[in-house]
Every structure is written in structure tokens, then in C-alpha cells.
Amino acid sequence: MMSITCHNLEFARRGLEFLAYGSSSNASLERISVKDCAKGMLRTVNGGYKGRKLWCCRRDIGPCRVFSTNTPEVLVNARPPPVLDLNHESRSPASLTNLFEVVAEDLQTLNKNLQSIVGAENPVLMSAAEQIFGAGGKRTRPALVFLVSRATAEIIGFRELTKEHRRLAEIIEMIHTASLIHDDVLDESDMRRGKETVHQLYGTRVAVLAGDFMFAQSSWYLANLENLEVIKLISQVIKDFASGEIKQASSLFDCDVQLDEYLLKSYYKTASLIAASTKGAAIFSGVDSEISEQMYQYGKNFGLSFQVVDDILDFTQSAEDLGKPSASDLAKGNLTAPVIFALEKETKLRDIIESEFCESGSLEKAVDIIESCGGIDKARELAKSKAELALENLQCLPLSSFRFSLEEMVKNNLERIR
Amino acid sequence: MTAVACHNLEFGRTMLDFLACGCSSNASFDRFSVRSYAKGAVRNVNRGYKPRKLVCFQPEIGPQTKTPEALLTAVTADTPQVLDLKKELRSPASLTNLFEVVAEDLQTLNKNLQSIVGAENPVLMSAAEQIFGAGGKRMRPALVFLVSRATAEIVGLKELTKEHRRLAEIIEMIHTASLIHDDVLDESDMRRGKETLHQLYGTRVAVLAGDFMFAQSSWYLANLENLEVIKLISQVIKDFASGEIKQASSLFDCDVQLEEYLIKSYYKTASLISASTKGASIFSGVNSYISEQMYQYGKNFGLSFQIVDDILDFTQSAEQLGKPAGSDLANGNLTAPVIFALKKEARLRDIIESEFCDTGSLEEAIEIVKRCGGIHRAQDLAREKANLAVQNLQCLPLNSFRIALEELVKYNLERIK
């Protein structure tokens, strides 16, 4: 296990998933052994930097974090959800795997292609590629592309996915991964307060480069799809990502934030990519614009529902389940749906937040307030209302196993906050 | 000066430009005063991060930023024959002369860039003022305008199209975004030790701002709706990333060949320039032969430019460069002078492979590089590329724009006379 995770120095997401699969939930890497193992691998990467990068086990890497990496823990410890049949030992990957069964081959091909796209460029990225795109990722977004592709293809009478469909899925996953890698740059800084500068340095550099590389690759593949509508659609997403991050960064601890702004930020950061994926898939299926638009709305509503659920879980899960301190969004000043609802009811909360939790115990107090005045409940309602809209958007599709999977994804997401 | 620079916490390049314009070359900020002033400005930006970011004077952020210092001192050191420069003339003035014929285009560009970046978010507004305010050289947009106007004449176009202008803006945004990300890497270098949280703050904003600008340029590019140009520029962004990775993975590698160095230089510098010049001619609607010549001009000029930069890293003093001399070498980035020297002096290899762990070894290496003609051979290479570039201009009608394009090539060489 150690030797494998050593390759994973810069890509915490993979490291976490790996650990989640087979070990106790609160894993952290033994520094010395990783360092020794890393020396060899790192030497070739960047001889100029004497310091070696170490990676603490990291959970906080963006919206995907709960979905892809925490869900295993959650489902193990939670009551068996009524909708899906899960045993104590089964991990969420199994249930998602069930949902994605109908596009399992498509996903396998995707994994192989991604590894070669990233690895072919440069031997340095090769081992990184194995980790980034090796077995273990949930591939929610590509799965959505394939599901919508196949669900809409049926309308037109397509039998097979086009290479544009496949390339679109790859592009989407590269963009998603690139954004996580850049988020890592921001978060890891957070988690390294103090002396590890050179380590941070090394991690930062490779992370920025790898993220840039993947954004660049996806832009290039996108351009070569030669479909102006899709090019513009996806370029908008990349713009939205950046806008969302900046929006968030500039409104930390801002208690005047409205639900609208929160939804807009959630759209930028999460739903935009998903909506572009589902719409793009429909465009390449050649269905009429009304259906494309419904697919866009499905992606948007599902994406928002997904993000709201993530934000709820940040409060409701224990540190052990989350693998990181609970309520870390709040701790950083990122005010999400539960908080926004609670702020409408309890003015004391505002004071605590504006103090930026300088007093010990104030964060815990804030979390209590949020829970007791129904902030979580109202957020749950919001997630459900978006989920319902998403289900409606699927009405235009013929009944098929693909449409069914798309519906189940929406419901499965809500199960996380039952 | 400090007051203005405070807005500029994260963007080293424009600080450098600013300083180059009017003060002594080896400037560095008094940390304490910047810090206290910054508290106010920064508070709104990101309250979650308690420490405040400071930026040390950062000259090493790419070819464009060296030029002010380099040209400044080149003027005082040797009087170039080609251009009439006085001792007091700053480089911006002479490049300004060259760019005179497209001065208005550049002004409009500056205004547009500020509003594109600033409109997005109030946080970026003050950054936008610094990034795109007066002081930047705008070499790449100038090239777009010069080629646009030079080629427009061929087809009888009277005015630049909005696609031309948008292309120039996109190019400058991409260039700036890459510098900002380079800042992330370099600034880490310059902060060995304790300033982690400051790095944190700087890193975050720098990564975000760079991402934002890449994203904006991709979006504008897509909305130009010209597939050929979209593919051309997407290739550049891919090349940038490839070049950085290539460089990072071959540090201190004494087996590097000249070919690889030229490819890396192409990826990192010439690719964007050649896409600019070719894109400009595509929007002028000239035939593909001329577009191809413009591409080659950009490529050859870009390579020449980079080689000159790499030479200056050795030949200029720390004071002139504003940073220690030979920092490319110190970082393990082996450029043309070194590659040539390695062929002659085996001892150099040992020193480099030791990664300069012994004190004085870096200085020794620089000495060897100079002594065995590495610099001279690199100068020849720069001239060779420059000659090719001038040849590529032959297909253009003789006009002030073509002359400016030629002069730019020669001006670049003056830096290493």
C-alpha cells in the first residue's frame, strides 16, 4: 500500500480513495516511509528542488470529495438505505457501479484513453496518470455523458456512441480532474501551516503544472472536435469555474450572502460542468434543441442538488466519516445553504461567524445553532426540490435502462442525506 | 511608489515594469510598510487568510520582464549603431518608438483588457489595474497589430477588424496568465523557509487569477468562431504546459541536446508568438503562403528572443538583472550557452551534476561557460534565427509596419551586442 501511495504524492484524491478502499477511515500517511519512497521517484521529476513533497491524507478537495471518497465510509456506518440494497460491507462504489453498469464498458475505455492521453505527453506524468486515472475513480461526470448519450441516441436511432461522445466524456473528466488538482493547491496550503515551505513549493509547482496541462489538453481536444456550439459550451464552463472560485474567495465570512448567490456559486463550481456534459452529449446525439435544453436543465438541477447535499454532509457527518474536521466549509468562511438558512433565523450566528471563530468552541457552537434552528432541514428541502426538477427534465426521454439510471442517480444522491 | 505597488501584491510582472520605468534597478520592498498598507487592501479580498501576502521584487518571470532591465543597462553599456539611443532613454521609450505605428491600437487594447478582467469581479479590479495598467511592453499584441496592418495592406483592408483586436487581447491574456502561474512557481523559490502562509495567500490568488485569465481567453477565443484560429491557439496553451513540464523534468540533465532546448524554447516562448503572427494574417484574409511566412517569422523571432534572454542571464550582472546572475543555471535549467559549453568542457558537467552544492561552484560554472565560447556560439544562434525571421518578412509589401517588424528583430539582437 505504501509503495503505491508514494506515486500519489501530488494527487490526494487518488490517495484517499485508495485508502478508503481498504483501511481504517482516519488514515494518514506515515511521513518517513513516504518520504523515503518518494526520494527515488521525485528525483527524476525535479532535481532542482531539494525538498521532498509529502502528502498528508487529504479529504477536502472539493465537491467531489464526499461523493467519491466519503460515501464508502458513510454507507458502511449508516443505516441501510431503503431504496438501494446495500450490505454493511459494501461500498458505495458498488452501488454506483450498479448504476453505471449499463455504461461500464464505456467507462473502461475512457479510463484507458485518459491514461494514455496524460501519460503519453511526458514520462513524469505517466505515473501520475496511473494514479489519476487508474481504477478507483467514480467517473460520475463521464458516466452522465455516456448515459445521456445512449439515452438520447435511442431517440434518433443511433446504435453506437460516436467518437465525439467518447472524446467529450474524456474532456469533461480532464477538466474536472484539473480543477481538483488546482483546488489541491489551495487546500494543501491550508493544511500546511508553518514550516513545510519547500514541500509546499514542490507540491504547488507540480500541481499547478499538472492542472494547467490537463486544462490545456482538454482545450485542445475540444478545439479538435470542431463543433463550435460545444466549444463555446465548454469554454463557458471553464470560465465559470474560475468565476466560481473567485466569487467564493471574495465572499468568505460574508453573512449578507443570499441564497441566490450561493446557488450561482454552486452553479459555477459544480453544476455548470455537469450541465455542459449532459447538453454536449445530447448535441452530439443530434437530437433537437428542446431535448438538448432539457438535458442541460437536468444536468444543472442534478448538479445543484448534488452540491447542496455535499454541503449538508459537511455538517452532518462526523469527522471520522468525513475524514476531516466536520464543518470545514464553515470554518473557512464558506457559507453554504444550511448556514444561509440558519442566518435568517438566528442573529447570534452572524456574530460568531463574523468573529471568524477566533474563540475556541465557537465553531462547534455555530454548528449547533445551525442544526437546532433547522438550517439543515431547509437545505434538505432545497436539495429535494432541485432533485425533483431534475427528474422532470428526464420526461422527454424514452423509457430505457439509461433513463432509469439517470433517475436513480438523482435519488441515490438524496440518499446520502436521509 | 509603495502605495501603488501595494495593489500589486500578486503580480510581479507589472511591479517590475513600474520599477523599470523610474527608479534604481535593484529595488526591493520594505516588507513592513507594504504589509501594513496591504492589510487594508487585502482584507476585503480574503478574510479567511490571516497572514498577508507579500511579494518580493521579482524580476525573473519570463522574457518580457527582463527586457526593461536588460535594455536599460544595454543602453548605458554600449551605444547601439542601429537605433539612436541616448543614455537617459529607457527601453520603454525605444520600444515605444518601434510600436509608434500601432500606438493607438495598443492604447485601446489596454483599456479593453482592464475592463475584461476588472468587470468580472471587484477583487480583480485593482489587480486588473496593475496587470494591465500603463507600463507593460505589450510586445505580443504589438506584433499582432503590426502583422495585421502589414498584411491588411495586401488585401486592401483599411482598418483592423474586431477579430484582430480580440486576438491581440486574447494573446496578451494568455501571456499574462502564464506569467502569473510562473509567479506561483518562482515566488515559492524566493520564499524558502517561514513565510508559508504568505505563500498560501499569494499562491491561491495567483492560481485563481491565472486560471481566470486562461479561462477568459479560451472563452473569447471560442466566440471568435474561427476553427482554424481556435485550434492554433489551443495548441499554444497545450505547448505552454508541455514546455513547463519538459523543463521541470530535465533540470540538471547534461545530456540535453540543442534540439530539445529549441523545442522547449518553442513551447515556452515562440509558440505563442508564432500563433499571434499567423492568427493576425488569417484574420486579414491573406493566402496561406503568407500566413505560413508570418508563422515562421513569429517562430524565428521568438526563438531569437528567447536565446537572447538566456544569454543575458549569464552576461548581465546581478544588479542589472535584479537577481543573481546565472539563475537559470542555478535552477538547473540548461540553456544554449551551457549546452554549447558542455560540448567543450567536460568539467562543467561534473559541476552541474553536483547541482552546485559546493560554494563557488556556480561562479566557476559561469566562468567556464564564458571562457569556452558558450556565449559566443549562442549569440551566433540568436543571429541565425533573427536572419531567418527577417527573410520571412520578404513576402510583405514595404511599409512602416514591415519595417517595424524588421526593426524589432534587430532591436532584440542589440541586447547582446
mmCIF file of N, CA, C and O in Angstrom, chain A residues 270-331:
data_model
loop_
_atom_site.group_PDB
_atom_site.id
_atom_site.type_symbol
_atom_site.label_atom_id
_atom_site.label_comp_id
_atom_site.label_asym_id
_atom_site.label_seq_id
_atom_site.Cartn_x
_atom_site.Cartn_y
_atom_site.Cartn_z
ATOM 1 N N THR A 270 -19.983 23.658 -9.722
ATOM 2 C CA THR A 270 -20.334 22.248 -9.852
ATOM 3 C C THR A 270 -21.313 21.960 -10.984
ATOM 4 O O THR A 270 -21.046 21.130 -11.844
ATOM 5 N N ALA A 271 -22.431 22.667 -10.962
ATOM 6 C CA ALA A 271 -23.494 22.322 -11.894
ATOM 7 C C ALA A 271 -23.177 22.696 -13.340
ATOM 8 O O ALA A 271 -23.657 22.051 -14.273
ATOM 9 N N SER A 272 -22.360 23.726 -13.514
ATOM 10 C CA SER A 272 -22.054 24.181 -14.868
ATOM 11 C C SER A 272 -21.408 23.078 -15.697
ATOM 12 O O SER A 272 -21.802 22.821 -16.839
ATOM 13 N N LEU A 273 -20.433 22.429 -15.112
ATOM 14 C CA LEU A 273 -19.745 21.372 -15.861
ATOM 15 C C LEU A 273 -20.703 20.225 -16.147
ATOM 16 O O LEU A 273 -20.729 19.676 -17.245
ATOM 17 N N ILE A 274 -21.490 19.874 -15.142
ATOM 18 C CA ILE A 274 -22.410 18.752 -15.330
ATOM 19 C C ILE A 274 -23.443 19.090 -16.409
ATOM 20 O O ILE A 274 -23.751 18.268 -17.274
ATOM 21 N N ALA A 275 -23.967 20.316 -16.350
ATOM 22 C CA ALA A 275 -24.963 20.726 -17.347
ATOM 23 C C ALA A 275 -24.366 20.726 -18.758
ATOM 24 O O ALA A 275 -25.027 20.330 -19.725
ATOM 25 N N ALA A 276 -23.119 21.177 -18.871
ATOM 26 C CA ALA A 276 -22.492 21.192 -20.183
ATOM 27 C C ALA A 276 -22.229 19.775 -20.674
ATOM 28 O O ALA A 276 -22.305 19.494 -21.875
ATOM 29 N N SER A 277 -21.943 18.878 -19.750
ATOM 30 C CA SER A 277 -21.716 17.475 -20.123
ATOM 31 C C SER A 277 -22.977 16.872 -20.722
ATOM 32 O O SER A 277 -22.947 16.262 -21.796
ATOM 33 N N THR A 278 -24.079 17.032 -19.990
ATOM 34 C CA THR A 278 -25.311 16.403 -20.446
ATOM 35 C C THR A 278 -25.814 17.062 -21.739
ATOM 36 O O THR A 278 -26.284 16.381 -22.646
ATOM 37 N N LYS A 279 -25.679 18.390 -21.824
ATOM 38 C CA LYS A 279 -26.123 19.054 -23.050
ATOM 39 C C LYS A 279 -25.229 18.677 -24.225
ATOM 40 O O LYS A 279 -25.718 18.402 -25.327
ATOM 41 N N GLY A 280 -23.936 18.664 -23.984
ATOM 42 C CA GLY A 280 -22.994 18.309 -25.044
ATOM 43 C C GLY A 280 -23.270 16.922 -25.595
ATOM 44 O O GLY A 280 -23.230 16.690 -26.809
ATOM 45 N N ALA A 281 -23.577 16.004 -24.670
ATOM 46 C CA ALA A 281 -23.870 14.632 -25.103
ATOM 47 C C ALA A 281 -25.078 14.625 -26.028
ATOM 48 O O ALA A 281 -25.101 13.957 -27.061
ATOM 49 N N ALA A 282 -26.091 15.410 -25.640
ATOM 50 C CA ALA A 282 -27.303 15.469 -26.456
ATOM 51 C C ALA A 282 -27.025 16.097 -27.817
ATOM 52 O O ALA A 282 -27.547 15.652 -28.845
ATOM 53 N N ILE A 283 -26.177 17.121 -27.828
ATOM 54 C CA ILE A 283 -25.834 17.764 -29.100
ATOM 55 C C ILE A 283 -25.193 16.760 -30.040
ATOM 56 O O ILE A 283 -25.553 16.679 -31.223
ATOM 57 N N PHE A 284 -24.262 15.971 -29.509
ATOM 58 C CA PHE A 284 -23.596 15.009 -30.375
ATOM 59 C C PHE A 284 -24.520 13.863 -30.782
ATOM 60 O O PHE A 284 -24.238 13.156 -31.749
ATOM 61 N N SER A 285 -25.612 13.688 -30.055
ATOM 62 C CA SER A 285 -26.575 12.682 -30.496
ATOM 63 C C SER A 285 -27.436 13.225 -31.613
ATOM 64 O O SER A 285 -28.141 12.476 -32.283
ATOM 65 N N GLY A 286 -27.402 14.553 -31.780
ATOM 66 C CA GLY A 286 -28.141 15.161 -32.867
ATOM 67 C C GLY A 286 -29.630 15.308 -32.586
ATOM 68 O O GLY A 286 -30.441 15.464 -33.507
ATOM 69 N N VAL A 287 -30.027 15.283 -31.330
ATOM 70 C CA VAL A 287 -31.442 15.465 -31.012
ATOM 71 C C VAL A 287 -31.800 16.942 -31.152
ATOM 72 O O VAL A 287 -30.926 17.796 -31.223
ATOM 73 N N ASP A 288 -33.108 17.232 -31.156
ATOM 74 C CA ASP A 288 -33.493 18.627 -31.376
ATOM 75 C C ASP A 288 -33.193 19.462 -30.136
ATOM 76 O O ASP A 288 -32.967 18.943 -29.041
ATOM 77 N N SER A 289 -33.222 20.762 -30.337
ATOM 78 C CA SER A 289 -32.719 21.661 -29.294
ATOM 79 C C SER A 289 -33.554 21.632 -28.029
ATOM 80 O O SER A 289 -33.077 21.954 -26.949
ATOM 81 N N GLU A 290 -34.813 21.242 -28.144
ATOM 82 C CA GLU A 290 -35.635 21.202 -26.940
ATOM 83 C C GLU A 290 -35.143 20.124 -25.990
ATOM 84 O O GLU A 290 -35.083 20.297 -24.773
ATOM 85 N N ILE A 291 -34.790 18.992 -26.589
ATOM 86 C CA ILE A 291 -34.288 17.893 -25.756
ATOM 87 C C ILE A 291 -32.912 18.257 -25.204
ATOM 88 O O ILE A 291 -32.613 17.999 -24.026
ATOM 89 N N SER A 292 -32.083 18.877 -26.036
ATOM 90 C CA SER A 292 -30.773 19.323 -25.553
ATOM 91 C C SER A 292 -30.950 20.233 -24.354
ATOM 92 O O SER A 292 -30.223 20.152 -23.366
ATOM 93 N N GLU A 293 -31.903 21.108 -24.449
ATOM 94 C CA GLU A 293 -32.147 22.061 -23.370
ATOM 95 C C GLU A 293 -32.625 21.348 -22.109
ATOM 96 O O GLU A 293 -32.219 21.683 -20.996
ATOM 97 N N GLN A 294 -33.472 20.333 -22.270
ATOM 98 C CA GLN A 294 -33.917 19.555 -21.114
ATOM 99 C C GLN A 294 -32.736 18.822 -20.472
ATOM 100 O O GLN A 294 -32.658 18.700 -19.246
ATOM 101 N N MET A 295 -31.841 18.360 -21.302
ATOM 102 C CA MET A 295 -30.657 17.660 -20.776
ATOM 103 C C MET A 295 -29.765 18.642 -20.031
ATOM 104 O O MET A 295 -29.169 18.319 -19.005
ATOM 105 N N TYR A 296 -29.698 19.862 -20.556
ATOM 106 C CA TYR A 296 -28.943 20.901 -19.858
ATOM 107 C C TYR A 296 -29.551 21.148 -18.477
ATOM 108 O O TYR A 296 -28.862 21.159 -17.457
ATOM 109 N N GLN A 297 -30.870 21.275 -18.438
ATOM 110 C CA GLN A 297 -31.559 21.547 -17.176
ATOM 111 C C GLN A 297 -31.404 20.386 -16.202
ATOM 112 O O GLN A 297 -31.231 20.587 -15.000
ATOM 113 N N TYR A 298 -31.460 19.177 -16.738
ATOM 114 C CA TYR A 298 -31.247 18.016 -15.884
ATOM 115 C C TYR A 298 -29.879 18.106 -15.220
ATOM 116 O O TYR A 298 -29.751 17.934 -14.001
ATOM 117 N N GLY A 299 -28.879 18.366 -16.033
ATOM 118 C CA GLY A 299 -27.525 18.464 -15.506
ATOM 119 C C GLY A 299 -27.426 19.559 -14.465
ATOM 120 O O GLY A 299 -26.798 19.403 -13.415
ATOM 121 N N LYS A 300 -28.051 20.681 -14.753
ATOM 122 C CA LYS A 300 -27.983 21.807 -13.828
ATOM 123 C C LYS A 300 -28.682 21.486 -12.507
ATOM 124 O O LYS A 300 -28.128 21.686 -11.428
ATOM 125 N N ASN A 301 -29.898 20.966 -12.597
ATOM 126 C CA ASN A 301 -30.647 20.682 -11.374
ATOM 127 C C ASN A 301 -30.005 19.552 -10.573
ATOM 128 O O ASN A 301 -29.918 19.625 -9.343
ATOM 129 N N PHE A 302 -29.567 18.534 -11.267
ATOM 130 C CA PHE A 302 -28.889 17.457 -10.552
ATOM 131 C C PHE A 302 -27.594 17.976 -9.912
ATOM 132 O O PHE A 302 -27.284 17.662 -8.756
ATOM 133 N N GLY A 303 -26.872 18.775 -10.651
ATOM 134 C CA GLY A 303 -25.624 19.331 -10.147
ATOM 135 C C GLY A 303 -25.828 20.160 -8.900
ATOM 136 O O GLY A 303 -25.066 20.074 -7.936
ATOM 137 N N LEU A 304 -26.884 20.981 -8.916
ATOM 138 C CA LEU A 304 -27.160 21.810 -7.739
ATOM 139 C C LEU A 304 -27.567 20.934 -6.559
ATOM 140 O O LEU A 304 -27.107 21.135 -5.434
ATOM 141 N N SER A 305 -28.410 19.952 -6.839
ATOM 142 C CA SER A 305 -28.840 19.040 -5.779
ATOM 143 C C SER A 305 -27.625 18.353 -5.151
ATOM 144 O O SER A 305 -27.490 18.245 -3.932
ATOM 145 N N PHE A 306 -26.750 17.920 -6.014
ATOM 146 C CA PHE A 306 -25.522 17.247 -5.600
ATOM 147 C C PHE A 306 -24.682 18.135 -4.684
ATOM 148 O O PHE A 306 -24.201 17.711 -3.639
ATOM 149 N N GLN A 307 -24.532 19.384 -5.087
ATOM 150 C CA GLN A 307 -23.709 20.303 -4.312
ATOM 151 C C GLN A 307 -24.344 20.605 -2.959
ATOM 152 O O GLN A 307 -23.666 20.659 -1.940
ATOM 153 N N VAL A 308 -25.668 20.779 -2.965
ATOM 154 C CA VAL A 308 -26.350 21.072 -1.700
ATOM 155 C C VAL A 308 -26.197 19.891 -0.737
ATOM 156 O O VAL A 308 -25.949 20.074 0.459
ATOM 157 N N VAL A 309 -26.306 18.683 -1.267
ATOM 158 C CA VAL A 309 -26.130 17.503 -0.421
ATOM 159 C C VAL A 309 -24.720 17.478 0.165
ATOM 160 O O VAL A 309 -24.532 17.243 1.356
ATOM 161 N N ASP A 310 -23.741 17.741 -0.679
ATOM 162 C CA ASP A 310 -22.359 17.825 -0.210
ATOM 163 C C ASP A 310 -22.233 18.801 0.945
ATOM 164 O O ASP A 310 -21.578 18.543 1.950
ATOM 165 N N ASP A 311 -22.871 19.952 0.752
ATOM 166 C CA ASP A 311 -22.750 20.999 1.765
ATOM 167 C C ASP A 311 -23.436 20.595 3.067
ATOM 168 O O ASP A 311 -22.992 20.974 4.148
ATOM 169 N N ILE A 312 -24.527 19.834 2.955
ATOM 170 C CA ILE A 312 -25.194 19.344 4.163
ATOM 171 C C ILE A 312 -24.298 18.349 4.899
ATOM 172 O O ILE A 312 -24.121 18.416 6.116
ATOM 173 N N LEU A 313 -23.731 17.448 4.121
ATOM 174 C CA LEU A 313 -22.894 16.414 4.726
ATOM 175 C C LEU A 313 -21.713 17.002 5.477
ATOM 176 O O LEU A 313 -21.231 16.429 6.450
ATOM 177 N N ASP A 314 -21.256 18.146 5.032
ATOM 178 C CA ASP A 314 -20.132 18.781 5.726
ATOM 179 C C ASP A 314 -20.494 19.066 7.173
ATOM 180 O O ASP A 314 -19.630 19.166 8.035
ATOM 181 N N PHE A 315 -21.783 19.211 7.436
ATOM 182 C CA PHE A 315 -22.239 19.453 8.803
ATOM 183 C C PHE A 315 -22.638 18.183 9.524
ATOM 184 O O PHE A 315 -22.400 18.027 10.716
ATOM 185 N N THR A 316 -23.319 17.297 8.784
ATOM 186 C CA THR A 316 -23.956 16.192 9.476
ATOM 187 C C THR A 316 -23.063 14.994 9.714
ATOM 188 O O THR A 316 -23.360 14.163 10.567
ATOM 189 N N GLN A 317 -21.991 14.914 8.965
ATOM 190 C CA GLN A 317 -21.133 13.762 9.169
ATOM 191 C C GLN A 317 -20.116 14.042 10.247
ATOM 192 O O GLN A 317 -19.661 15.160 10.431
ATOM 193 N N SER A 318 -19.756 12.992 10.917
ATOM 194 C CA SER A 318 -18.731 13.135 11.940
ATOM 195 C C SER A 318 -17.386 13.300 11.254
ATOM 196 O O SER A 318 -17.226 12.991 10.078
ATOM 197 N N ALA A 319 -16.447 13.765 12.021
ATOM 198 C CA ALA A 319 -15.102 13.932 11.480
ATOM 199 C C ALA A 319 -14.588 12.615 10.943
ATOM 200 O O ALA A 319 -13.919 12.547 9.915
ATOM 201 N N GLU A 320 -14.935 11.542 11.641
ATOM 202 C CA GLU A 320 -14.455 10.231 11.220
ATOM 203 C C GLU A 320 -15.035 9.853 9.870
ATOM 204 O O GLU A 320 -14.339 9.371 8.983
ATOM 205 N N ASP A 321 -16.331 10.108 9.689
ATOM 206 C CA ASP A 321 -16.948 9.786 8.413
ATOM 207 C C ASP A 321 -16.364 10.628 7.285
ATOM 208 O O ASP A 321 -16.129 10.140 6.182
ATOM 209 N N LEU A 322 -16.207 11.882 7.583
ATOM 210 C CA LEU A 322 -15.724 12.788 6.538
ATOM 211 C C LEU A 322 -14.233 12.608 6.297
ATOM 212 O O LEU A 322 -13.745 12.898 5.223
ATOM 213 N N GLY A 323 -13.562 12.153 7.352
ATOM 214 C CA GLY A 323 -12.113 12.045 7.225
ATOM 215 C C GLY A 323 -11.426 13.382 7.379
ATOM 216 O O GLY A 323 -10.278 13.561 7.029
ATOM 217 N N LYS A 324 -12.127 14.329 7.865
ATOM 218 C CA LYS A 324 -11.540 15.632 8.138
ATOM 219 C C LYS A 324 -12.423 16.292 9.169
ATOM 220 O O LYS A 324 -13.513 15.796 9.453
ATOM 221 N N PRO A 325 -11.986 17.394 9.748
ATOM 222 C CA PRO A 325 -12.845 18.019 10.752
ATOM 223 C C PRO A 325 -14.200 18.317 10.135
ATOM 224 O O PRO A 325 -14.289 18.705 8.968
ATOM 225 N N SER A 326 -15.185 18.153 10.931
ATOM 226 C CA SER A 326 -16.511 18.443 10.429
ATOM 227 C C SER A 326 -16.668 19.954 10.271
ATOM 228 O O SER A 326 -15.977 20.733 10.922
ATOM 229 N N ALA A 327 -17.556 20.359 9.426
ATOM 230 C CA ALA A 327 -17.856 21.782 9.198
ATOM 231 C C ALA A 327 -16.656 22.603 8.737
ATOM 232 O O ALA A 327 -16.502 23.761 9.107
ATOM 233 N N SER A 328 -15.824 21.997 7.895
ATOM 234 C CA SER A 328 -14.656 22.770 7.469
ATOM 235 C C SER A 328 -15.032 23.879 6.495
ATOM 236 O O SER A 328 -14.327 24.869 6.379
ATOM 237 N N ASP A 329 -16.136 23.729 5.764
ATOM 238 C CA ASP A 329 -16.600 24.836 4.916
ATOM 239 C C ASP A 329 -16.801 26.063 5.798
ATOM 240 O O ASP A 329 -16.313 27.145 5.523
ATOM 241 N N LEU A 330 -17.579 25.852 6.855
ATOM 242 C CA LEU A 330 -17.910 26.945 7.760
ATOM 243 C C LEU A 330 -16.659 27.522 8.396
ATOM 244 O O LEU A 330 -16.498 28.735 8.484
ATOM 245 N N ALA A 331 -15.785 26.630 8.791
ATOM 246 C CA ALA A 331 -14.553 27.081 9.435
ATOM 247 C C ALA A 331 -13.766 28.031 8.542
ATOM 248 O O ALA A 331 -13.139 28.976 8.999
#
